[in-house]
mmCIF file of C-alpha atoms in Angstrom:
data_model
loop_
_atom_site.group_PDB
_atom_site.id
_atom_site.type_symbol
_atom_site.label_atom_id
_atom_site.label_comp_id
_atom_site.label_asym_id
_atom_site.label_seq_id
_atom_site.Cartn_x
_atom_site.Cartn_y
_atom_site.Cartn_z
ATOM 1 C CA MET A 563 34.827 74.938 28.172
ATOM 2 C CA PRO A 564 31.960 73.749 30.428
ATOM 3 C CA VAL A 565 31.343 69.992 30.433
ATOM 4 C CA GLN A 566 27.825 70.424 29.025
ATOM 5 C CA SER A 567 29.088 72.538 26.113
ATOM 6 C CA LYS A 568 31.812 69.988 25.392
ATOM 7 C CA TRP A 569 29.266 67.171 25.206
ATOM 8 C CA GLN A 570 27.000 69.281 23.011
ATOM 9 C CA ALA A 571 29.905 69.925 20.630
ATOM 10 C CA TRP A 572 30.747 66.228 20.463
ATOM 11 C CA PHE A 573 27.107 65.350 19.883
ATOM 12 C CA ALA A 574 26.806 67.899 17.082
ATOM 13 C CA ALA A 575 30.010 66.615 15.484
ATOM 14 C CA GLY A 576 28.709 63.053 15.729
ATOM 15 C CA VAL A 577 25.425 64.026 14.063
ATOM 16 C CA TRP A 578 27.318 65.742 11.235
ATOM 17 C CA ILE A 579 29.510 62.678 10.679
ATOM 18 C CA ILE A 580 26.501 60.319 10.597
ATOM 19 C CA VAL A 581 24.473 62.525 8.254
ATOM 20 C CA ILE A 582 27.397 63.055 5.883
ATOM 21 C CA ALA A 583 28.265 59.329 5.835
ATOM 22 C CA ILE A 584 24.662 58.324 5.087
ATOM 23 C CA SER A 585 24.344 61.082 2.503
ATOM 24 C CA LEU A 586 27.507 59.980 0.734
ATOM 25 C CA LEU A 587 26.260 56.394 0.612
ATOM 26 C CA CYS A 588 22.919 57.534 -0.819
ATOM 27 C CA ALA A 589 24.630 59.781 -3.353
ATOM 28 C CA VAL A 590 26.966 57.018 -4.556
ATOM 29 C CA TRP A 591 24.213 54.378 -4.641
ATOM 30 C CA GLY A 592 21.886 56.662 -6.588
ATOM 31 C CA CYS A 593 24.619 57.570 -9.046
ATOM 32 C CA MET A 594 25.375 53.914 -9.761
ATOM 33 C CA ALA A 595 21.681 53.038 -9.980
ATOM 34 C CA LEU A 596 21.134 55.739 -12.595
ATOM 35 C CA LEU A 597 24.183 54.642 -14.576
ATOM 36 C CA ALA A 598 22.923 51.040 -14.518
ATOM 37 C CA GLN A 599 19.231 51.526 -15.262
ATOM 38 C CA ALA A 600 18.595 54.930 -16.849
ATOM 39 C CA PRO A 601 18.415 55.008 -20.677
ATOM 40 C CA GLN A 602 21.868 54.686 -22.223
ATOM 41 C CA ARG A 603 21.103 56.345 -25.553
ATOM 42 C CA TYR A 604 22.338 59.916 -26.027
ATOM 43 C CA ASN A 605 24.271 59.523 -22.720
ATOM 44 C CA ILE A 606 21.061 60.114 -20.771
ATOM 45 C CA ALA A 607 22.197 57.879 -17.906
ATOM 46 C CA ALA A 608 25.513 59.719 -17.514
ATOM 47 C CA ALA A 609 23.765 63.101 -17.650
ATOM 48 C CA LEU A 610 21.249 62.093 -14.971
ATOM 49 C CA ALA A 611 24.036 60.740 -12.764
ATOM 50 C CA LEU A 612 25.862 64.085 -13.059
ATOM 51 C CA VAL A 613 22.699 66.008 -12.166
ATOM 52 C CA TRP A 614 22.161 63.671 -9.207
ATOM 53 C CA GLY A 615 25.697 64.223 -7.935
ATOM 54 C CA PHE A 616 25.449 67.999 -8.448
ATOM 55 C CA ALA A 617 22.205 68.096 -6.426
ATOM 56 C CA TRP A 618 23.964 66.433 -3.490
ATOM 57 C CA LEU A 619 26.881 68.873 -3.758
ATOM 58 C CA ILE A 620 24.432 71.776 -3.525
ATOM 59 C CA LEU A 621 22.865 70.220 -0.423
ATOM 60 C CA PHE A 622 26.253 69.725 1.224
ATOM 61 C CA GLY A 623 27.351 73.266 0.362
ATOM 62 C CA TYR A 624 24.141 74.888 1.595
ATOM 63 C CA GLY A 625 24.161 72.867 4.809
ATOM 64 C CA ALA A 626 27.795 73.776 5.483
ATOM 65 C CA LEU A 627 27.174 77.505 4.875
ATOM 66 C CA GLN A 628 24.148 77.502 7.151
ATOM 67 C CA GLN A 629 25.917 75.214 9.625
ATOM 68 C CA ARG A 630 22.738 73.161 9.782
ATOM 69 C CA VAL A 631 22.124 69.480 9.250
ATOM 70 C CA LEU A 632 18.402 69.793 8.517
ATOM 71 C CA PRO A 633 18.719 71.046 4.894
ATOM 72 C CA ILE A 634 20.954 68.089 4.016
ATOM 73 C CA PHE A 635 18.642 65.639 5.759
ATOM 74 C CA ALA A 636 15.392 67.008 4.300
ATOM 75 C CA GLY A 637 16.760 67.556 0.800
ATOM 76 C CA GLY A 638 18.482 64.160 0.730
ATOM 77 C CA LEU A 639 15.298 62.457 1.892
ATOM 78 C CA ALA A 640 13.318 64.112 -0.927
ATOM 79 C CA LEU A 641 15.929 63.079 -3.494
ATOM 80 C CA MET A 642 16.001 59.469 -2.273
ATOM 81 C CA LEU A 643 12.212 59.157 -2.163
ATOM 82 C CA GLY A 644 11.997 60.372 -5.748
ATOM 83 C CA LEU A 645 14.704 57.953 -6.860
ATOM 84 C CA LEU A 646 13.151 54.996 -5.029
ATOM 85 C CA VAL A 647 9.744 55.653 -6.613
ATOM 86 C CA TRP A 648 11.443 55.370 -10.018
ATOM 87 C CA TRP A 649 13.482 52.338 -8.859
ATOM 88 C CA GLU A 650 10.311 50.445 -7.931
ATOM 89 C CA THR A 651 8.991 50.819 -11.467
ATOM 90 C CA ILE A 652 11.854 48.699 -12.836
ATOM 91 C CA ASP A 653 10.481 45.159 -13.119
ATOM 92 C CA PRO A 654 12.229 41.947 -14.191
ATOM 93 C CA GLN A 655 11.382 40.724 -17.681
ATOM 94 C CA SER A 656 10.883 37.258 -19.141
ATOM 95 C CA GLU A 657 11.255 38.230 -22.798
ATOM 96 C CA ARG A 658 14.709 39.377 -23.835
ATOM 97 C CA ALA A 659 17.385 38.261 -26.294
ATOM 98 C CA TRP A 660 18.793 35.717 -23.848
ATOM 99 C CA ALA A 661 22.204 34.068 -24.119
ATOM 100 C CA ALA A 662 21.969 30.524 -25.466
ATOM 101 C CA ASP A 663 22.874 28.741 -22.199
ATOM 102 C CA VAL A 664 20.001 30.401 -20.297
ATOM 103 C CA ALA A 665 17.555 30.741 -23.194
ATOM 104 C CA GLN A 666 15.199 28.160 -21.662
ATOM 105 C CA LEU A 667 13.929 27.884 -18.101
ATOM 106 C CA VAL A 668 13.417 24.499 -16.537
ATOM 107 C CA ALA A 669 9.775 23.550 -15.970
ATOM 108 C CA ILE A 670 8.275 20.866 -13.739
ATOM 109 C CA GLU A 671 5.412 18.459 -14.378
ATOM 110 C CA THR A 672 4.011 15.884 -11.974
ATOM 111 C CA ASP A 673 1.629 12.976 -12.473
ATOM 112 C CA LYS A 674 -0.888 12.115 -9.783
ATOM 113 C CA HIS A 675 -0.718 8.494 -10.939
ATOM 114 C CA GLN A 676 3.046 8.439 -10.326
ATOM 115 C CA PRO A 677 3.574 10.603 -7.240
ATOM 116 C CA ASP A 678 7.278 9.733 -6.990
ATOM 117 C CA VAL A 679 8.089 10.681 -10.581
ATOM 118 C CA VAL A 680 8.942 14.256 -11.533
ATOM 119 C CA HIS A 681 9.164 15.333 -15.172
ATOM 120 C CA LEU A 682 11.487 18.216 -15.990
ATOM 121 C CA ARG A 683 11.422 20.029 -19.297
ATOM 122 C CA ASN A 684 14.380 22.052 -20.582
ATOM 123 C CA VAL A 685 17.127 20.151 -18.794
ATOM 124 C CA ARG A 686 20.346 21.484 -20.300
ATOM 125 C CA ASN A 687 22.765 18.955 -21.811
ATOM 126 C CA PHE A 688 25.035 21.046 -24.039
ATOM 127 C CA VAL A 689 28.175 19.682 -25.666
ATOM 128 C CA TRP A 690 30.819 22.355 -25.023
ATOM 129 C CA ARG A 691 33.902 22.830 -27.180
ATOM 130 C CA SER A 692 34.590 26.372 -25.950
ATOM 131 C CA ASP A 693 32.639 29.128 -24.248
ATOM 132 C CA THR A 694 31.368 30.268 -27.641
ATOM 133 C CA ALA A 695 31.322 26.971 -29.567
ATOM 134 C CA PHE A 696 28.818 24.397 -28.377
ATOM 135 C CA THR A 697 25.956 22.171 -29.446
ATOM 136 C CA PRO A 698 22.779 23.241 -27.614
ATOM 137 C CA ARG A 699 20.536 20.456 -26.343
ATOM 138 C CA TRP A 700 17.465 20.976 -24.181
ATOM 139 C CA GLU A 701 15.907 17.722 -23.020
ATOM 140 C CA ALA A 702 12.870 16.393 -21.193
ATOM 141 C CA ARG A 703 13.824 14.027 -18.391
ATOM 142 C CA SER A 704 12.001 12.102 -15.704
ATOM 143 C CA TYR A 705 13.330 11.434 -12.219
ATOM 144 C CA ASP A 706 12.027 8.868 -9.725
ATOM 145 C CA LEU A 707 12.446 10.519 -6.333
ATOM 146 C CA SER A 708 12.141 7.155 -4.578
ATOM 147 C CA GLN A 709 15.520 6.365 -6.183
ATOM 148 C CA LEU A 710 17.178 9.576 -4.986
ATOM 149 C CA GLU A 711 20.371 8.582 -3.170
ATOM 150 C CA SER A 712 22.638 11.587 -2.709
ATOM 151 C CA VAL A 713 23.013 15.350 -2.641
ATOM 152 C CA ASP A 714 26.382 16.902 -3.425
ATOM 153 C CA VAL A 715 27.345 20.564 -3.211
ATOM 154 C CA ALA A 716 29.733 21.649 -5.978
ATOM 155 C CA LEU A 717 31.837 24.767 -5.568
ATOM 156 C CA SER A 718 33.463 26.224 -8.671
ATOM 157 C CA TYR A 719 36.261 28.681 -7.844
ATOM 158 C CA TRP A 720 36.784 31.337 -10.490
ATOM 159 C CA MET A 721 38.087 34.402 -8.617
ATOM 160 C CA GLY A 722 40.246 33.579 -5.601
ATOM 161 C CA PRO A 723 39.520 31.515 -2.481
ATOM 162 C CA ALA A 724 36.596 33.591 -1.207
ATOM 163 C CA ILE A 725 34.436 33.556 -4.349
ATOM 164 C CA ALA A 726 32.885 30.390 -5.751
ATOM 165 C CA HIS A 727 29.782 29.484 -7.690
ATOM 166 C CA THR A 728 27.534 27.063 -5.791
ATOM 167 C CA LEU A 729 25.706 24.206 -7.519
ATOM 168 C CA VAL A 730 23.684 21.346 -6.042
ATOM 169 C CA SER A 731 23.735 17.884 -7.650
ATOM 170 C CA PHE A 732 21.113 15.199 -6.985
ATOM 171 C CA GLY A 733 22.201 11.592 -7.577
ATOM 172 C CA PHE A 734 19.930 8.633 -8.362
ATOM 173 C CA ALA A 735 20.319 4.877 -8.035
ATOM 174 C CA ASP A 736 20.742 4.417 -11.808
ATOM 175 C CA GLY A 737 23.828 6.647 -11.826
ATOM 176 C CA GLN A 738 22.094 9.715 -13.243
ATOM 177 C CA HIS A 739 22.657 13.169 -11.759
ATOM 178 C CA VAL A 740 20.844 16.439 -12.264
ATOM 179 C CA VAL A 741 22.398 19.706 -11.144
ATOM 180 C CA PHE A 742 20.476 22.821 -10.125
ATOM 181 C CA SER A 743 22.286 26.131 -10.438
ATOM 182 C CA ILE A 744 21.103 29.658 -9.663
ATOM 183 C CA GLU A 745 22.655 31.937 -12.279
ATOM 184 C CA ILE A 746 22.174 35.299 -13.901
ATOM 185 C CA ARG A 747 19.937 35.120 -16.935
ATOM 186 C CA LYS A 748 22.266 37.181 -19.044
ATOM 187 C CA GLU A 749 21.394 38.652 -22.395
ATOM 188 C CA GLN A 750 23.401 37.848 -25.501
ATOM 189 C CA HIS A 751 25.649 40.893 -25.134
ATOM 190 C CA GLU A 752 26.155 40.659 -21.354
ATOM 191 C CA GLN A 753 28.912 39.366 -19.108
ATOM 192 C CA PHE A 754 28.637 38.902 -15.366
ATOM 193 C CA ASP A 755 29.706 41.856 -13.251
ATOM 194 C CA ALA A 756 29.333 41.431 -9.473
ATOM 195 C CA LEU A 757 28.881 45.182 -8.962
ATOM 196 C CA ALA A 758 26.147 45.400 -11.604
ATOM 197 C CA GLY A 759 24.373 42.579 -9.769
ATOM 198 C CA PHE A 760 23.434 45.037 -7.027
ATOM 199 C CA PHE A 761 21.465 47.240 -9.445
ATOM 200 C CA LYS A 762 18.804 45.099 -11.141
ATOM 201 C CA GLN A 763 21.110 44.449 -14.067
ATOM 202 C CA TYR A 764 20.320 40.745 -14.406
ATOM 203 C CA GLU A 765 17.263 38.575 -14.137
ATOM 204 C CA MET A 766 17.649 35.279 -12.308
ATOM 205 C CA ALA A 767 17.729 31.853 -13.958
ATOM 206 C CA LEU A 768 17.495 28.451 -12.335
ATOM 207 C CA VAL A 769 19.267 25.991 -14.595
ATOM 208 C CA ALA A 770 18.787 22.224 -14.376
ATOM 209 C CA ALA A 771 21.566 20.433 -16.220
ATOM 210 C CA ASP A 772 23.462 17.211 -16.740
ATOM 211 C CA GLU A 773 26.763 17.059 -14.834
ATOM 212 C CA ARG A 774 28.580 16.412 -18.113
ATOM 213 C CA ASP A 775 27.379 19.847 -19.196
ATOM 214 C CA ILE A 776 27.371 22.160 -16.215
ATOM 215 C CA LEU A 777 30.396 20.800 -14.337
ATOM 216 C CA ALA A 778 32.554 19.957 -17.357
ATOM 217 C CA VAL A 779 32.117 23.411 -18.920
ATOM 218 C CA ARG A 780 33.693 24.824 -15.763
ATOM 219 C CA THR A 781 36.531 22.315 -15.454
ATOM 220 C CA ASN A 782 37.349 21.575 -19.094
ATOM 221 C CA VAL A 783 36.433 24.801 -20.898
ATOM 222 C CA ARG A 784 36.924 27.577 -18.333
ATOM 223 C CA GLY A 785 39.632 25.913 -16.269
ATOM 224 C CA GLU A 786 37.885 26.560 -12.964
ATOM 225 C CA GLN A 787 38.714 24.563 -9.841
ATOM 226 C CA VAL A 788 35.647 22.521 -8.865
ATOM 227 C CA HIS A 789 35.198 20.664 -5.574
ATOM 228 C CA LEU A 790 32.405 18.249 -4.636
ATOM 229 C CA TYR A 791 31.167 17.695 -1.076
ATOM 230 C CA ARG A 792 28.631 15.058 -0.053
ATOM 231 C CA VAL A 793 25.851 16.502 2.104
ATOM 232 C CA ASN A 794 24.360 14.639 5.051
ATOM 233 C CA MET A 795 20.603 14.564 4.370
ATOM 234 C CA ALA A 796 17.822 12.084 5.010
ATOM 235 C CA GLN A 797 16.042 10.786 1.922
ATOM 236 C CA ASP A 798 12.870 12.705 2.769
ATOM 237 C CA SER A 799 14.856 15.929 3.035
ATOM 238 C CA MET A 800 16.555 15.231 -0.308
ATOM 239 C CA ARG A 801 13.154 14.839 -1.935
ATOM 240 C CA GLU A 802 11.843 18.025 -0.341
ATOM 241 C CA LEU A 803 14.913 20.001 -1.429
ATOM 242 C CA PHE A 804 14.600 18.663 -4.989
ATOM 243 C CA MET A 805 10.948 19.714 -5.088
ATOM 244 C CA ALA A 806 11.801 23.119 -3.578
ATOM 245 C CA TYR A 807 14.205 23.694 -6.463
ATOM 246 C CA ALA A 808 11.631 22.506 -8.968
ATOM 247 C CA ARG A 809 8.953 24.774 -7.530
ATOM 248 C CA GLN A 810 11.365 27.714 -7.540
ATOM 249 C CA ALA A 811 11.996 27.038 -11.221
ATOM 250 C CA SER A 812 8.262 27.075 -11.952
ATOM 251 C CA GLN A 813 7.850 30.357 -10.079
ATOM 252 C CA LEU A 814 10.618 31.991 -12.102
ATOM 253 C CA ALA A 815 8.926 30.893 -15.315
ATOM 254 C CA PHE A 816 5.748 32.795 -14.372
ATOM 255 C CA ALA A 817 7.152 35.504 -12.098
ATOM 256 C CA PRO A 818 10.696 36.557 -13.055
ATOM 257 C CA ARG A 819 12.872 38.111 -10.386
ATOM 258 C CA PHE A 820 16.165 39.915 -10.265
ATOM 259 C CA TYR A 821 19.459 38.348 -9.300
ATOM 260 C CA ASN A 822 21.173 40.251 -6.500
ATOM 261 C CA THR A 823 24.863 39.837 -5.713
ATOM 262 C CA LEU A 824 24.177 40.155 -1.980
ATOM 263 C CA THR A 825 20.687 38.856 -1.214
ATOM 264 C CA ALA A 826 19.634 36.576 -4.088
ATOM 265 C CA ASN A 827 22.681 34.759 -5.409
ATOM 266 C CA CYS A 828 23.733 31.163 -6.011
ATOM 267 C CA THR A 829 24.492 30.505 -2.323
ATOM 268 C CA THR A 830 21.870 32.502 -0.453
ATOM 269 C CA ILE A 831 19.082 30.935 -2.534
ATOM 270 C CA VAL A 832 20.317 27.443 -1.545
ATOM 271 C CA TRP A 833 20.174 28.537 2.086
ATOM 272 C CA GLN A 834 16.672 29.949 1.646
ATOM 273 C CA LEU A 835 15.450 26.755 -0.017
ATOM 274 C CA ALA A 836 16.949 24.628 2.768
ATOM 275 C CA ARG A 837 15.274 26.800 5.401
ATOM 276 C CA ARG A 838 12.010 26.464 3.501
ATOM 277 C CA ILE A 839 12.031 22.665 3.942
ATOM 278 C CA GLY A 840 12.728 22.928 7.658
ATOM 279 C CA GLN A 841 16.521 22.595 7.741
ATOM 280 C CA GLU A 842 17.830 24.683 10.617
ATOM 281 C CA LEU A 843 20.741 26.575 9.086
ATOM 282 C CA PRO A 844 22.053 29.671 10.902
ATOM 283 C CA THR A 845 22.928 32.863 9.099
ATOM 284 C CA ASP A 846 26.650 33.335 8.634
ATOM 285 C CA TRP A 847 29.051 35.610 6.741
ATOM 286 C CA ARG A 848 30.291 32.562 4.808
ATOM 287 C CA LEU A 849 26.973 32.462 2.964
ATOM 288 C CA LEU A 850 28.177 35.644 1.245
ATOM 289 C CA ALA A 851 31.842 34.642 0.928
ATOM 290 C CA SER A 852 30.749 31.426 -0.761
ATOM 291 C CA GLY A 853 34.274 30.108 -1.188
ATOM 292 C CA TYR A 854 34.196 29.299 2.518
ATOM 293 C CA LEU A 855 30.904 27.416 2.342
ATOM 294 C CA PRO A 856 32.598 24.034 3.105
ATOM 295 C CA GLU A 857 33.737 25.390 6.485
ATOM 296 C CA TYR A 858 30.177 26.553 7.160
ATOM 297 C CA LEU A 859 28.712 23.168 6.185
ATOM 298 C CA ARG A 860 31.232 21.403 8.417
ATOM 299 C CA ASP A 861 30.460 23.649 11.391
ATOM 300 C CA VAL A 862 26.691 23.071 11.135
ATOM 301 C CA GLY A 863 27.157 19.303 10.730
ATOM 302 C CA ALA A 864 25.882 19.212 7.149
ATOM 303 C CA LEU A 865 28.757 17.226 5.587
ATOM 304 C CA ALA A 866 28.333 13.466 5.295
ATOM 305 C CA SER A 867 32.001 12.638 5.871
ATOM 306 C CA MET A 868 33.679 12.893 9.275
ATOM 307 C CA GLN A 869 37.120 13.158 7.685
ATOM 308 C CA PRO A 870 39.140 16.388 8.095
ATOM 309 C CA LEU A 871 37.925 19.100 5.777
ATOM 310 C CA GLU A 872 41.272 19.426 4.003
ATOM 311 C CA LEU A 873 41.129 15.738 3.097
ATOM 312 C CA GLN A 874 37.555 16.100 1.826
ATOM 313 C CA ARG A 875 38.622 19.141 -0.169
ATOM 314 C CA ALA A 876 41.462 17.196 -1.802
ATOM 315 C CA GLN A 877 39.371 14.086 -2.484
ATOM 316 C CA GLY A 878 36.515 16.155 -3.906
ATOM 317 C CA HIS A 879 38.723 18.190 -6.244
ATOM 318 C CA ILE A 880 37.328 16.961 -9.561
ATOM 319 C CA THR A 881 38.962 19.321 -12.099
ATOM 320 C CA GLN A 882 41.806 17.024 -13.148
ATOM 321 C CA ARG A 883 39.582 13.936 -13.166
ATOM 322 C CA ALA A 884 37.053 15.720 -15.382
ATOM 323 C CA GLN A 885 39.801 16.836 -17.760
ATOM 324 C CA THR A 886 41.184 13.294 -18.112
ATOM 325 C CA TRP A 887 37.804 11.599 -18.593
ATOM 326 C CA GLN A 888 37.333 9.831 -21.916
ATOM 327 C CA PRO A 889 33.783 8.960 -22.958
ATOM 328 C CA PRO A 890 33.184 5.242 -23.533
ATOM 329 C CA ALA A 891 33.135 4.114 -27.155
ATOM 330 C CA HIS A 892 29.664 2.657 -26.842
ATOM 331 C CA GLY A 893 26.610 3.416 -24.760
ATOM 332 C CA THR A 894 23.522 5.555 -24.626
ATOM 333 C CA ASP A 895 23.750 9.233 -23.758
ATOM 334 C CA ALA A 896 22.465 8.456 -20.253
ATOM 335 C CA GLU A 897 25.131 5.774 -19.791
ATOM 336 C CA ILE A 898 27.880 8.133 -20.957
ATOM 337 C CA SER A 899 26.687 10.813 -18.526
ATOM 338 C CA ALA A 900 26.589 8.286 -15.692
ATOM 339 C CA ASP A 901 30.143 7.228 -16.575
ATOM 340 C CA PHE A 902 31.309 10.860 -16.312
ATOM 341 C CA SER A 903 29.644 11.238 -12.896
ATOM 342 C CA ARG A 904 31.292 8.020 -11.633
ATOM 343 C CA HIS A 905 34.697 9.057 -12.969
ATOM 344 C CA ILE A 906 34.796 12.477 -11.284
ATOM 345 C CA ARG A 907 33.864 10.865 -7.936
ATOM 346 C CA GLN A 908 36.706 8.352 -7.917
ATOM 347 C CA GLY A 909 38.501 8.630 -4.600
ATOM 348 C CA MET A 910 35.783 10.580 -2.839
#
């Protein structure tokens, strides 16, 4: 075979492989999108997914018979354009039958006469007895940013070493802490599914909560392994990050958005907020495999401690301390919360 013909054959084979691979990805993505978002009644979603898959099979068959790539390319492009037009009509909603723990969205208020004081409405402070038995409490709290002393990243491991939920806790001089957490705003009948998170299945919620609520429900109720890491930040940067979270919460209240397992999750949003306030944080695969976020923070110099990471990991492992904490017999609710926050940090 002449050299030119050999190269032409290889090129043609390469084009076929690329077109088929892209087509398969589009076919699978479209099938899952239809199953996730098309109407479920009367099995409409399943029927549309079958029609979608059958249309791609026809394209593949016709292209193979004609030994031409163009029919697959042109037909697939038409199918995808039609699907994407429909996909863009699916908008996030603010009014649904929300689950109790994300029923309210945190809202921010400021006072020009007290520029350092931020008022948050709908701070969550539930008393959890189990995942389904709890006393709901939504509170209005005020925070003096001039008294902001620390920022801790909490990682809650619930599915192996690579997957963790990321929370950020702000500590104040009076012992109070408020935690911000990006979560799915699930409906009453929903449970989190990472795969569904790719397909506009969940709106996004930004929860502001007391540590005694949002950390203890993970350690004491769900049995998750939670680690705390102190972040190295100047006080001005702490304030700016706090306000970035608060502003993000206000935006979600007026302009809901979808949670996305890959691009808009609990870790990538933290990174985006940090970049927004001028923190130079490089992109890295560990922002997606959030269980390895401590290694990323160490490598970019964001951890406050210079101790070996394994020692920080052990000292910041708060699950057992949270489970053994006993609330004091007397004290205000704020004092009891502060006591919990001190107890889980013993040894850090």
